[in-house]
């Protein structure tokens, strides 16, 4: 359960509302406790018999006669309708309700799809760094008044085709429920709400979930491990200091709601209980429901639920101070502050700049909307003034991006990444010079107008195509909007956009001067420091050593006994009678979105189709042989994809693909015989499209897809742009240098991520140089691009010729497969419009097969076992591990259904791995990854204070199921199958995603449209002995050194102990720096040229000659993410 959530940025860009992202903060605030007897009537910490379904709905002690079921009551639910409306630019309808009894609010967003999404949001405000909001979020899943068992909520949810999660950010906590179909959602809804409003909040739960010291003297706990992994990272340290400067003491936005490690070590259960009592009241709760919702049934469920809790909550009429809106507001910044913030990192070559301003009120909708349009004008793409000057022309940073945080007074953030460390101060000054220059002369009003128009198009597209697009805006309205619903109603139309179209140049420049150019601000200069990395390591070692000495042998024994007792209290077995009350819902309410397929050209060879859309395609009578796959949906937009295989690219040029893709839309083009600069081309491209990209996929790391989203009247125009950028772009040395500079500047930051580098090392080991995915990893780019940069200076024509080879290798008629998703009935010339692309090719060649991952495995990717590495990364405070062994290698493998059930069973929330690992604070999470295309099965350990302990616990669980000493739980097996059904719904929640899945199933994986239905039948028929056999044949080998390869990334402080323990388990891990996995693909450096960072060379030296020879051996083997 993450302490942060990614913002629904696009909607926010128009309406000026963006979800803020919680980041770790550093400040010790003394914790306090209150007498526990205050809560003896409010919290339920004993294990009494749970309520039956009827008792839960009616209330404890009520009659359970079937004739008196709540659904039979004639009284209408006590919820009033605040408003109902439908946006004039998107399909969903909105209904807002409020309980007349408790004040709880509900907003339903009705839209078609197989999934129902629930967001249960509470405004939360705290004035310390204790972490009470974040820890409370975790503890709410540990049991409730009527269900006093850890994990009961998630076990029930799993059986009901549901998954739960939660996040805590600075201003709110949101609990999520995602379900396939309404019936499952309706079953879980009241149980979930009771966990939120009436949780047990036991001392034992606080020990395991928040923080504890184990018998070895080390710190652990789920929340503690989570914050340990982020507290000393670059972004967290910079954000912390920035907010400390923006907000004085007593303003809640100043504090770290996730909790600082030093504070978590002192946080008490009583402090968490007090916070719950203060904030978790129904009148502070808003339920956001998105999907196909039965309103009458929902309101009755909520009415009945309130009946069960009314005697246990604070009186609804009790005084309540609404968080944030009734609190002291932030004063204006007294002065501008520029300050250096150091972060631990061995590579001291580049840093980052964070600049913050206080902006207008989030409820000043016109100003906040204007702000977002202005920001997109300044830094929305490569042709905007800040990005174009700082990145493209002057190459002072790798990227400029912005974000707005929703506050009573919004916060405007600019981030400049990849800045040369010695130039941080100069680049910060240059940023403000550009702002001043911009306001000192007339703006480009044509482009500003186009920025506004494009956002309108993007809003309409996302309102149609995103399953949970409106969730964030509703949550933010609950936090800061007027209670009469007027602020929420702003989303009914795009009227504000029309009003902003009337602003003139002086209005826009005056607005910019007010909030940016002339405004006071804070600037954080993020500076990497090797010394800080060493200092943090030594301080942590000293702290743990002191802790062990202070506790002594007897104290450590007591710590372990305390932990064991807490685990025993938490892990009381849940009686089957609890689950018996809740049968697995039927699948009748799961409504998958239908699409209609049609084919043209080479696609017809896949089989003849007989439907009305195919008749439309046939009537066009085009003889165009191009492979075109159509998916018909009732959309107001057109989505286009051109899918290409990468195998035709020569091996030695595979890493050049990264530069080719980066430069693809940032280069001059030839159009209608005229040379067009990249800025002019980009401006016109943005005017004609909703969005565009060139990226990996679909569903295969060896494929690429060129994607465009346009309005139907721009369909033919989009095809012309596809032709222009594929065939008529100009490789310009100046533009290539700019793209290359950005890529090189980003590499140090990429290498600071433990999880990303885990995948990168794993890819270098298991995929061969034939793989384009391997060639695009950070570890391939780190060496190759540095040498390429020198080559571009000395032999530019050679680089241009190589890029032309890459282009010609990709752009062959036989290598094109086209996907068109739209309302085909309204699409003009759906086939013949593609003549603009095909006319340039020899269309007589046969279609080449799509690339497969299995064709680019390295020797060690084929022969798994015997390889293991531990890779220390100074910027990491935690550990990550990935083990890979043989899995099934076909979607039709007879044991795949059993393996799917086995991994689903093990991975379930509150399932075996969850309880044994996350429940004991051994890692933030684990998961099994099935790679059918590669034939691998992998086990991933994420954010662990000790990856070996997590590995050992997982191994023990699998061993128990394999040898029969641990029995399968029949109810949990039902849940595993329900999770698979939910997984199918997850892939196609919207009509656009359903259409894309249809293409993948038919063309990429060649499974056919009915594969999922057939697989589900097989999954339902799997027997226990088949599951045990799948665990023995596939899952257990993941934990055996002779059959699995192991990669670990970790903090250097953990290196020695991890190596020792994995050696005891039979592995033979080699300690290597990241540079040991670099690959130059034959692009040789000049004599005396430094290829790796000085710090990494020092580490290599510690390993001696053996380390270097092993790295050399790897050069011909092994990619960042294979599937």
Short mmCIF file of N, CA and C in Angstrom, two decimals, residues 102 129 151 229 234 277 302 400 420 490 493 506 561 600 751 841 847 858 885 936 986 1047 1077 1087:
data_model
loop_
_atom_site.label_atom_id
_atom_site.label_comp_id
_atom_site.label_asym_id
_atom_site.label_seq_id
_atom_site.Cartn_x
_atom_site.Cartn_y
_atom_site.Cartn_z
N UNK A 102 -25.20 10.63 8.96
CA UNK A 102 -23.80 10.74 9.38
C UNK A 102 -23.01 11.78 8.61
N UNK A 129 5.80 14.49 12.18
CA UNK A 129 6.35 13.51 11.25
C UNK A 129 6.24 12.09 11.80
N UNK A 151 -6.32 -10.02 7.82
CA UNK A 151 -6.41 -10.61 6.50
C UNK A 151 -7.79 -11.02 6.05
N UNK A 229 13.38 2.59 2.42
CA UNK A 229 13.79 2.53 1.02
C UNK A 229 13.74 3.88 0.32
N UNK A 234 17.24 11.03 -3.46
CA UNK A 234 17.35 12.41 -3.96
C UNK A 234 16.01 13.14 -3.91
N UNK A 277 -9.43 8.51 15.70
CA UNK A 277 -10.59 9.11 16.34
C UNK A 277 -10.83 10.53 15.82
N UNK A 302 -25.44 0.99 2.03
CA UNK A 302 -24.83 2.02 2.87
C UNK A 302 -25.74 2.41 4.02
N UNK A 400 12.90 19.41 -18.44
CA UNK A 400 12.20 20.36 -17.58
C UNK A 400 10.76 19.88 -17.50
N UNK A 420 24.50 19.30 -14.78
CA UNK A 420 25.90 19.11 -14.39
C UNK A 420 26.10 19.74 -13.01
N UNK A 490 -18.13 22.13 -11.71
CA UNK A 490 -17.30 22.80 -12.73
C UNK A 490 -16.94 21.84 -13.86
N UNK A 493 -18.75 21.06 -17.82
CA UNK A 493 -18.46 21.57 -19.15
C UNK A 493 -17.03 22.10 -19.21
N UNK A 506 -1.51 40.62 -23.01
CA UNK A 506 -1.18 41.32 -21.77
C UNK A 506 -1.79 40.60 -20.57
N UNK A 561 10.89 -12.48 21.45
CA UNK A 561 9.70 -13.04 22.09
C UNK A 561 8.51 -12.10 21.91
N UNK A 600 -7.86 -6.35 -43.34
CA UNK A 600 -7.57 -5.93 -44.71
C UNK A 600 -6.14 -6.32 -45.06
N UNK A 751 20.58 4.97 -12.57
CA UNK A 751 21.39 4.01 -11.82
C UNK A 751 21.19 4.11 -10.32
N UNK A 841 6.85 1.96 -50.90
CA UNK A 841 7.47 0.67 -50.64
C UNK A 841 7.25 -0.33 -51.78
N UNK A 847 5.00 -10.93 -45.66
CA UNK A 847 5.03 -10.42 -44.29
C UNK A 847 6.00 -11.25 -43.46
N UNK A 858 19.96 -15.52 -23.99
CA UNK A 858 21.39 -15.81 -23.91
C UNK A 858 21.58 -17.26 -23.51
N UNK A 885 13.95 -19.05 -12.97
CA UNK A 885 14.15 -20.45 -13.35
C UNK A 885 13.22 -20.80 -14.50
N UNK A 936 10.23 -18.52 -18.73
CA UNK A 936 10.78 -18.33 -17.39
C UNK A 936 9.68 -18.20 -16.35
N UNK A 986 -8.79 -6.77 -15.62
CA UNK A 986 -7.79 -5.70 -15.50
C UNK A 986 -7.19 -5.31 -16.85
N UNK A 1047 19.75 -12.38 -8.81
CA UNK A 1047 20.32 -11.04 -8.84
C UNK A 1047 19.80 -10.28 -7.62
N UNK A 1077 28.47 -4.95 -15.85
CA UNK A 1077 27.46 -5.47 -16.77
C UNK A 1077 27.30 -4.58 -18.00
N UNK A 1087 41.99 4.96 -26.90
CA UNK A 1087 42.96 4.67 -25.86
C UNK A 1087 43.01 5.83 -24.86
#
